[in-house]
């Protein structure tokens, strides 16, 4: 009888190999109320707390938690040491007898929001996206506002409506008013949109009154996830003057169930796009040894049909610059803070990360197998996937984020 292969014997090039090891939180059918920290390896998830206990790790208590909060707060030295231990546990043959019984197929477990979201901030860091939006809404004016290239623009969102991938999104209702309407009306959004983004997860907090410098980014940020900031464009357009996004954004933000540690993305680090002029010193990212950009390749699919491939490498503002600006006034960080990059869009039409841009505000509908789309219809399912270059020619897979639109109650 042939020997059964191990779940640790991965196919060559598996994007969730030992070079990746993203973190999540899962529960099993047998113990649905017991949430555990897990690490993805191939098509399985390793019960990290049980593995640490079985192998006598000093980090057993840190990993035997119902979510990632304790690990996030533990700091960069612990992040590095835990990652090294996990890599050994899934690669050293002597550990297999202990590790294999603690592996669960990913499709047989329930994945949960992996940490308690403390605060949520969303940025507007893609020059291509901001330019497209400016052309759509200010066709006779200057596309970018005067401040855009001087500071990372952002707004504070609603942390309580950040949901894990796979959660249905209820079509929001609110006020809307088209330019030709005499008065606003109330009802379900008719311009429900997506925003393909990357979210950064804060681990170590900071003291109020003390800004976080660019060079301290990796001491505070644990990792990243794909993020879809659902947007009701008609509600947003009527409400956002003069204070910015509110109900058009706050009804739901979907994040991946997996958080990829920054250390797994070292091979994907690149220089950001060239600047037109020097930035103010607190934002000046000139370190060639520590480039702040990331080469992440995102795919947006609607009902299984790819519609765009936004490249994160084109983002004008880096994650470190966003963090520095977010705290430069003395605002503090908390463990579990999440901040989004804003919509990722490239220079080509097929690289736009929102339907607002892809259809040019409904002017140019998309042709999908189940019909044309300007904005999302009830029943539509949106999936974001991505990968990044890894060490030695590998790919680092980012956990997908999926959401399905359900009708307004």
XYZ file of C-alpha atoms in Angstrom:
409
model
C 0.000 0.000 0.000
C 1.544 3.354 -1.028
C 2.540 5.699 1.763
C 0.046 8.527 2.266
C 1.503 11.961 1.571
C 1.662 14.519 4.348
C -0.197 17.860 4.240
C 3.258 19.351 4.791
C 4.459 17.965 1.441
C 3.393 20.937 -0.632
C 3.420 21.276 -4.382
C 6.335 23.276 -5.713
C 5.466 26.946 -5.824
C 2.572 26.762 -3.359
C 1.937 30.439 -2.458
C 1.161 29.428 1.123
C 4.399 27.554 1.733
C 6.797 27.973 4.672
C 8.037 31.258 3.209
C 4.605 32.795 3.876
C 2.808 31.501 7.029
C 0.008 34.059 7.445
C -1.912 34.160 10.734
C -5.644 33.757 11.268
C -8.243 32.618 13.779
C -10.377 29.516 13.273
C -12.833 27.174 14.939
C -13.707 23.573 14.112
C -17.049 21.840 13.649
C -16.490 19.840 16.802
C -15.754 22.923 18.923
C -17.544 25.845 17.231
C -17.282 28.096 20.290
C -13.542 27.656 20.722
C -11.518 30.094 18.637
C -7.837 29.371 18.115
C -4.866 31.113 16.518
C -3.947 29.350 13.293
C -1.202 29.577 10.700
C -1.896 28.671 7.100
C 0.397 26.145 5.436
C -0.695 25.034 1.978
C -4.376 24.041 2.065
C -4.316 23.462 5.835
C -4.306 25.544 8.984
C -2.041 24.671 11.885
C -3.365 25.056 15.417
C -0.490 27.286 16.524
C -1.243 27.216 20.240
C -1.505 23.436 20.360
C 1.704 23.112 18.351
C 3.558 25.442 20.689
C 2.341 23.430 23.693
C 3.255 20.090 22.111
C 6.788 21.266 21.346
C 7.388 23.056 24.644
C 7.677 26.518 23.109
C 8.117 29.525 25.412
C 5.488 31.218 23.224
C 2.774 28.653 23.987
C 0.739 31.059 26.118
C 1.069 33.830 23.531
C -0.352 31.564 20.819
C -2.989 29.777 22.921
C -5.375 32.728 22.558
C -8.800 33.270 20.979
C -7.410 35.914 18.604
C -4.186 37.620 17.519
C -4.321 40.550 19.953
C -1.670 39.240 22.367
C 0.695 38.369 19.520
C 0.179 41.771 17.882
C 1.051 43.533 21.127
C 4.120 41.377 21.807
C 6.398 43.365 19.524
C 8.883 42.835 16.747
C 11.288 40.539 18.590
C 8.469 38.156 19.498
C 7.056 38.358 15.955
C 10.443 37.327 14.560
C 11.021 34.525 17.064
C 7.545 33.046 16.702
C 7.857 33.095 12.921
C 11.223 31.299 13.092
C 9.746 28.667 15.400
C 6.733 28.124 13.141
C 8.983 27.760 10.114
C 10.949 25.047 11.908
C 7.803 23.248 13.074
C 6.468 22.871 9.523
C 9.791 22.117 7.804
C 11.913 19.975 10.166
C 11.033 16.277 9.653
C 11.554 15.484 13.341
C 8.505 17.632 14.230
C 6.070 15.950 11.855
C 4.684 13.427 14.330
C 3.689 16.292 16.631
C 2.536 18.724 13.961
C 0.514 16.618 11.506
C -2.353 15.800 13.944
C -2.765 19.532 14.550
C -3.405 20.397 10.890
C -6.959 21.062 9.719
C -8.102 21.461 6.086
C -8.863 25.125 5.469
C -12.192 24.289 3.852
C -13.265 22.287 6.935
C -12.880 25.101 9.493
C -14.655 28.397 10.135
C -12.463 31.485 9.834
C -13.115 34.523 12.027
C -12.071 38.164 12.213
C -8.520 37.581 13.461
C -8.215 40.521 15.886
C -10.416 43.120 17.553
C -10.283 46.204 15.337
C -9.481 49.188 17.564
C -9.612 52.167 15.167
C -10.055 52.208 11.406
C -8.578 54.847 9.101
C -8.827 54.816 5.318
C -6.420 56.667 3.029
C -6.516 57.873 -0.572
C -2.961 56.972 -1.550
C -3.157 56.067 -5.249
C -2.407 58.956 -7.589
C -4.076 57.099 -10.452
C -7.277 56.556 -8.474
C -7.374 60.116 -7.150
C -6.771 61.466 -10.653
C -9.539 59.330 -12.160
C -12.005 60.369 -9.457
C -11.052 64.005 -9.971
C -11.651 63.743 -13.714
C -15.028 62.081 -13.154
C -16.354 64.611 -10.649
C -14.431 67.716 -11.792
C -14.193 67.260 -15.578
C -13.529 70.947 -16.162
C -11.159 71.417 -13.230
C -7.837 70.165 -11.893
C -7.997 66.446 -11.143
C -5.892 66.460 -7.959
C -6.631 68.799 -5.077
C -3.746 71.170 -4.141
C -2.853 69.224 -0.983
C -2.828 65.727 -2.498
C 0.920 65.400 -3.231
C 1.915 67.044 0.042
C 0.204 64.705 2.503
C -1.580 61.332 2.598
C -5.279 62.206 2.663
C -7.486 59.996 4.821
C -10.587 59.793 6.973
C -11.587 57.960 10.143
C -13.966 55.073 9.463
C -16.084 52.811 11.635
C -14.203 49.931 13.246
C -17.376 48.190 14.419
C -18.439 47.363 10.858
C -15.169 45.770 9.745
C -16.122 42.176 8.889
C -14.212 39.069 7.903
C -14.146 37.706 4.365
C -17.249 35.676 3.536
C -19.647 37.920 5.463
C -22.643 39.054 3.420
C -22.955 42.800 2.828
C -26.434 44.287 3.172
C -27.183 46.964 0.592
C -27.227 50.225 2.569
C -29.961 52.824 2.521
C -29.556 56.553 2.872
C -30.208 59.940 1.331
C -29.175 60.541 -2.247
C -29.683 63.399 -4.651
C -28.696 63.478 -8.299
C -27.703 66.893 -9.718
C -30.963 67.022 -11.665
C -33.184 66.161 -8.673
C -35.115 68.945 -6.969
C -34.779 67.370 -3.526
C -33.092 64.380 -1.910
C -34.807 61.012 -1.648
C -34.292 58.109 0.771
C -33.808 54.493 -0.218
C -31.366 51.697 -1.005
C -28.151 52.738 -2.729
C -28.252 52.357 -6.502
C -24.508 52.955 -6.927
C -22.990 50.317 -4.662
C -19.272 49.962 -5.363
C -16.086 48.228 -4.292
C -12.655 49.543 -3.402
C -9.747 47.130 -3.825
C -7.335 48.037 -1.045
C -4.599 46.763 1.243
C -5.068 47.081 5.007
C -2.210 47.414 7.501
C -2.556 45.991 11.013
C -0.950 47.784 13.970
C 0.574 45.659 16.715
C 2.561 47.785 19.150
C 0.743 50.891 20.415
C 2.266 54.362 20.730
C 2.036 57.038 23.372
C -0.333 59.924 22.791
C 1.608 63.069 21.936
C 4.556 61.167 20.404
C 4.480 60.821 16.588
C 5.685 57.582 14.979
C 8.600 58.292 12.634
C 8.991 56.708 9.207
C 11.862 54.555 10.455
C 9.728 53.092 13.250
C 7.090 51.662 10.918
C 8.190 48.024 11.280
C 8.302 48.313 15.068
C 4.575 49.071 15.127
C 2.955 47.409 12.086
C 2.615 43.639 12.256
C 1.374 42.807 8.784
C -1.219 43.364 6.104
C -4.407 41.966 4.591
C -6.497 42.564 1.516
C -9.378 44.932 2.191
C -12.562 45.862 0.342
C -13.985 49.199 1.464
C -17.535 48.939 0.113
C -18.848 52.333 -0.976
C -22.335 53.685 -1.723
C -21.350 56.297 -4.277
C -24.757 58.007 -4.468
C -25.007 58.390 -0.677
C -21.369 59.507 -0.540
C -21.754 62.148 -3.271
C -24.627 63.880 -1.465
C -23.220 63.768 2.070
C -19.473 64.267 1.752
C -19.356 68.078 1.430
C -17.918 69.569 3.606
C -16.734 66.888 6.073
C -16.053 63.855 3.882
C -17.203 60.199 3.821
C -19.733 59.061 6.420
C -22.735 56.760 5.789
C -21.610 56.037 2.252
C -18.662 54.092 3.720
C -19.492 53.068 7.280
C -21.922 50.200 6.601
C -19.238 47.552 5.894
C -15.524 47.030 5.273
C -14.381 43.477 4.474
C -10.927 42.153 5.346
C -9.194 38.869 4.678
C -9.215 36.200 7.371
C -5.396 36.011 7.025
C -2.811 38.554 8.140
C 0.477 38.274 6.258
C 3.439 39.328 8.446
C 5.641 42.053 6.998
C 8.656 39.763 7.261
C 7.116 37.449 4.656
C 7.117 40.337 2.174
C 10.763 41.415 2.312
C 11.346 40.238 -1.273
C 8.413 42.374 -2.459
C 9.776 45.677 -1.175
C 10.414 48.278 -3.873
C 10.979 52.016 -4.171
C 7.788 54.092 -4.454
C 7.138 56.208 -7.558
C 9.353 59.250 -8.048
C 8.237 62.468 -6.371
C 7.666 65.731 -8.199
C 9.305 67.723 -5.388
C 10.814 67.172 -1.924
C 8.340 66.294 0.805
C 8.320 67.787 4.274
C 10.972 66.046 6.417
C 8.603 63.820 8.416
C 7.363 62.279 5.131
C 10.619 62.174 3.190
C 11.141 58.476 2.433
C 14.594 58.351 0.869
C 15.972 55.129 2.329
C 17.203 52.897 -0.456
C 18.117 50.221 2.110
C 14.549 50.161 3.420
C 12.325 50.907 0.395
C 8.781 51.680 1.452
C 6.821 50.439 -1.562
C 5.403 46.933 -2.001
C 4.971 44.946 -5.199
C 1.538 43.383 -4.632
C -0.462 42.067 -7.620
C -4.215 42.261 -6.944
C -7.048 40.698 -8.960
C -10.669 41.836 -8.667
C -13.364 39.362 -9.713
C -17.150 39.781 -9.830
C -19.121 36.541 -9.792
C -15.925 34.677 -10.645
C -15.079 36.887 -13.641
C -11.811 38.884 -13.331
C -12.463 42.530 -14.124
C -9.271 44.313 -13.003
C -5.685 43.774 -11.865
C -4.645 46.776 -9.753
C -0.877 46.984 -9.033
C -0.002 48.153 -5.527
C 3.514 49.024 -6.735
C 2.109 52.232 -8.260
C 0.887 53.683 -4.934
C 2.189 57.215 -4.439
C 2.135 57.115 -0.630
C 3.730 54.230 1.265
C 2.362 52.482 4.339
C 5.117 54.045 6.466
C 4.236 57.531 5.243
C 0.568 56.937 5.996
C 1.437 55.860 9.545
C 3.770 58.822 10.062
C 1.115 61.273 8.904
C -1.630 59.570 10.918
C 0.347 60.130 14.121
C 2.258 63.366 13.384
C -0.263 65.424 15.373
C 0.299 63.210 18.417
C -2.586 60.791 17.797
C -1.800 57.479 19.478
C -1.833 53.973 18.056
C -3.652 51.061 19.661
C -3.111 47.347 19.213
C -5.517 46.255 16.501
C -5.656 49.576 14.664
C -6.333 49.039 10.976
C -5.611 51.496 8.197
C -6.435 51.033 4.539
C -4.440 52.247 1.565
C -7.414 53.551 -0.350
C -8.372 52.190 -3.746
C -5.457 50.706 -5.676
C -5.480 51.684 -9.349
C -2.884 51.526 -12.087
C -2.361 53.567 -15.214
C -4.322 51.270 -17.542
C -8.139 50.907 -17.723
C -7.903 47.235 -16.718
C -5.993 48.177 -13.562
C -8.694 50.257 -11.882
C -9.766 49.101 -8.435
C -13.340 50.413 -8.315
C -16.444 50.238 -10.500
C -16.628 54.018 -10.339
C -13.458 54.065 -12.446
C -13.970 50.852 -14.423
C -17.359 52.052 -15.722
C -16.486 55.755 -15.534
C -19.382 56.420 -13.153
C -21.728 54.181 -15.132
C -20.993 55.561 -18.590
C -19.202 52.413 -19.808
C -20.869 49.257 -18.378
C -18.849 46.099 -17.866
C -19.839 43.034 -19.857
C -20.066 40.057 -17.498
C -21.306 36.525 -18.256
C -24.478 37.217 -16.243
C -25.150 40.649 -17.701
C -23.837 44.196 -17.871
C -22.783 46.025 -14.709
C -22.323 49.672 -13.894
C -22.503 49.150 -10.125
C -23.205 46.090 -7.980
C -26.529 44.270 -8.074
C -28.056 42.135 -5.337
C -26.514 38.669 -5.391
C -23.206 39.832 -6.873
C -20.134 38.368 -5.187
C -16.847 40.266 -5.239
C -13.532 38.523 -4.572
C -10.118 40.125 -4.182
C -7.015 37.943 -4.439
C -3.346 38.887 -4.599
C 0.224 37.657 -4.570
C 3.637 39.185 -4.079
C 7.139 38.118 -5.147
C 8.709 35.917 -2.490
C 12.228 34.629 -1.821
C 14.002 32.541 -4.474
C 11.355 33.078 -7.134
C 8.410 32.002 -4.990
C 5.073 33.752 -4.682
C 3.534 34.914 -1.413
C -0.227 34.459 -1.502
C -2.419 36.968 0.294
C -5.638 35.555 1.709
C -8.645 36.427 -0.409
C -11.461 38.704 0.686
C -14.957 37.911 -0.544
C -18.348 39.473 0.034
C -21.814 38.969 -1.460
C -24.423 41.723 -1.752
C -27.796 40.925 -0.199
C -30.929 43.066 -0.540
C -31.915 45.821 1.835
C -34.258 44.329 4.488
